[in-house]
Amino acid sequence: MQQILITGFEPFGGETINPSWEAVRILPDTIGGYALRKLRLPVSFTSAIRELEKSVRENSPASIVCIGQAGGRTAVTPERIGINLMDARIPDNDGFSPVEAPIDPNGPDAYFSTLPVTAIVQAMRKAGVPAQASLSAGTYVCNSLLYGTLHFLAQNGLKIPAGFIHVPFLPQQVLAKPQPSLTLEQLQTALTAALETIAAALS
Amino acid sequence: MQQILITGFEPFGGETINPSWEAVRILPDTIGGYALRKLRLPVSFTSAIRELEKSVRENSPASIVCIGQAGGRTAVTPERIGINLMDARIPDNDGFSPVEAPIDPNGPDAYFSTLPVTAIVQAMRKAGVPAQASLSAGTYVCNSLLYGTLHFLAQNGLKIPAGFIHVPFLPQQVLAKPQPSLTLEQLQTALTAALETIAAALS
Amino acid sequence: MQQILITGFEPFGGETINPSWEAVRILPDTIGGYALRKLRLPVSFTSAIRELEKSVRENSPASIVCIGQAGGRTAVTPERIGINLMDARIPDNDGFSPVEAPIDPNGPDAYFSTLPVTAIVQAMRKAGVPAQASLSAGTYVCNSLLYGTLHFLAQNGLKIPAGFIHVPFLPQQVLAKPQPSLTLEQLQTALTAALETIAAALS
Amino acid sequence: MQQILITGFEPFGGETINPSWEAVRILPDTIGGYALRKLRLPVSFTSAIRELEKSVRENSPASIVCIGQAGGRTAVTPERIGINLMDARIPDNDGFSPVEAPIDPNGPDAYFSTLPVTAIVQAMRKAGVPAQASLSAGTYVCNSLLYGTLHFLAQNGLKIPAGFIHVPFLPQQVLAKPQPSLTLEQLQTALTAALETIAAALS
């Protein structure tokens, strides 16, 4: 059975959980005829992409879907584009804090996600979960992983649909803060709808 | 068995559902040893309070908890105070649109909720649902119902704990809008925690 | 010449300026036939109201207008009501941090501002400055000063129009933060329009 | 004297003014040794870029700075990147409403602004105006103009620094709305600081 690689991140920024990994690890083992290979990545500009590349080389997935936390957003937000820029407000979990630096000085300025973003948004909404396409994955590790993945695939001539989906805070992260959240069940529903859409487009 | 009166509102403002009534109608029949009397109120400055007063006279509830929608909020928000002011941005469902008018020209400026607001907020958070005390119920029908209820009880010398809890949009109301929401299950959990807290304080 | 008492606050919460005092101190000496008595108050639950009462006793002003900072707001916001509640997220400048305590255990729940709030909002907008009536002055020193002032006047049978106006951050407070602000010139224009409206209503 | 081309837009979306053009037209005739050529562009996916290209061909400016309105932002926001995507929530002033379409099917996914974005942000803040670099110019006419300009320059081998700066609403657009704004004087100060920075970098 062919695989879809789906990644989440470890916690960062003082949080004890990361909704991206919480949501990924409870997904079923197969969706739409594809086995899900789940990978928990470090919040590290350098290691996250290296571990993803290793998994892609070893497992030749049919598609790659990276998940990350975007605190403050109200909806699940598939990203449209990754840009060739690192700019960290807080150090990553390795203590690395790049300021306005390119990810690859020789890379193009940006890559569009090669996932069917609009179809994914519509499938999530149809499943009852607020969803919006996003035009910026920021300049932290999430964006670097998105750009890095698409750059790696382009440089190696690999035609694997790949992209990134940001998820909001979980309720337990904002019990006493005026910040929006979605439940773990909502994230699971949304990611399942996304993966079914991706699987259907692969076939 | 003694009753707790809990009210929700019909839809308004172009919405086809009102999360307040959706949440109230799925609550169990009894909580903490009290029967829940559920009442669906019209979004009407004049009729909502009249129907509530009628129910209180007929059923002598041990406590009164009114629920309403506050679109745009991220959490369940028990209100601290109702004020003697009507000011409608949009007409109520009777077409009534008061501008900066007192609810009762002879009433006091405001009444504090007599529910245990802080204990309710803590119980909701303990149950896993984002919650905050709110300092304003606005100047629309929700506030009029809160003020009207407390004013009615004061004028009739009734020592019945009473108050108001605002709930956010449901996900289906904001599927394609950048607005926060909580699920129906979260509202049910939060209101159950609130009612258990109220019941415990009554005993 | 009769006086209007207008107060601003000293800085707090880590800020080095307080836009309320910056705006008050540059107002002219007279507006609409009234001398402005300007008073800079400490951010203290106990001292702010004491200093205001002292000034009222000594100077018998025709009206009282207190100004305070409401960081995060986009407009100048005259407050409609002060409530009998102190609840401090951060200690005041005396280190006092009341939690959910009444200002006066024997006082009424709230007092409406006795300034012409709606006319003030309209005058500010006509002068070109974004303005909105606000339904909550919070539960910090600003609200305590508003409630305390109206309570003091009520208890002493003084028919002096009094109220509170919140102002947003100044630009220099948010140069690198995604927070709204208004310029000092805008605050000056708005407060001048407010004072002219108040003066006209007194005559 | 060499020129800097600076453009603003006509009103759109029901507004009667566009702060971008209001700010551009009051700039002085020269800044930092460069003559400012001011151009008012239509809010049109097809015509805006055509008029800009015509002006560039005729006048060979040393730099190109396009200004547009981003309602809801709190600061002046130089854009980092333009992307090869048109997606209109509302029709442009020609009635054209592209949905998820490339600007140029053969163009790269995106171009970074070639203006000194970070230096511009710092200069604006130093001049006292809130400023932030932005990671998305949206998918409406502003982004199309930014992408189109950089694409035109790249295709023609023109090494002209070019980019886009979004400005918030003016106060008169939000007198009665809870939306942030900056004054025309603040926009003028910010754009002057930007142009001085650009001029200094050119020399």
Coordinates of N, CA, C and O in Angstrom, one line a residue, chain B residues 45 86-92 94-100 140:
Chain B
F45 N -37.5 42.8 22.6 CA -37.3 43.6 23.9 C -38.5 43.5 24.8 O -38.3 43.3 26.0
M86 N -31.4 50.5 26.6 CA -31.7 49.8 25.3 C -31.1 50.6 24.2 O -31.4 51.8 24.1
D87 N -30.4 50.0 23.3 CA -29.8 50.7 22.2 C -29.5 49.7 21.1 O -28.6 48.9 21.2
A88 N -30.4 49.6 20.1 CA -30.4 48.5 19.1 C -29.7 49.0 17.8 O -30.1 50.0 17.2
R89 N -28.7 48.2 17.4 CA -28.1 48.5 16.1 C -29.0 47.9 14.9 O -29.1 48.5 13.9
I90 N -29.7 46.8 15.2 CA -30.6 46.2 14.3 C -32.0 46.0 15.0 O -32.0 45.8 16.2
P91 N -33.1 46.1 14.3 CA -34.4 45.9 14.9 C -34.5 44.5 15.5 O -33.9 43.6 15.0
D92 N -35.2 44.4 16.6 CA -35.5 43.1 17.2 C -36.5 42.4 16.3 O -36.9 42.9 15.2
D94 N -39.5 41.8 16.5 CA -40.8 42.6 16.4 C -40.6 43.8 15.6 O -41.6 44.6 15.4
G95 N -39.4 44.1 15.1 CA -39.2 45.4 14.4 C -39.0 46.6 15.3 O -38.9 47.7 14.8
F96 N -38.7 46.3 16.5 CA -38.6 47.4 17.5 C -37.1 47.7 17.6 O -36.2 46.9 17.7
S97 N -36.8 49.0 17.6 CA -35.4 49.5 17.5 C -35.1 50.6 18.4 O -34.9 51.8 18.0
P98 N -35.1 50.4 19.7 CA -35.0 51.5 20.7 C -33.6 52.2 20.5 O -32.6 51.4 20.3
V99 N -33.5 53.5 20.7 CA -32.2 54.2 20.6 C -32.0 54.9 22.0 O -32.7 55.8 22.4
E100 N -31.0 54.4 22.7 CA -30.5 55.0 23.9 C -31.7 55.3 24.9 O -31.8 56.4 25.4
Y140 N -28.6 45.2 23.6 CA -29.7 44.7 22.8 C -30.6 43.8 23.7 O -30.7 44.0 24.9

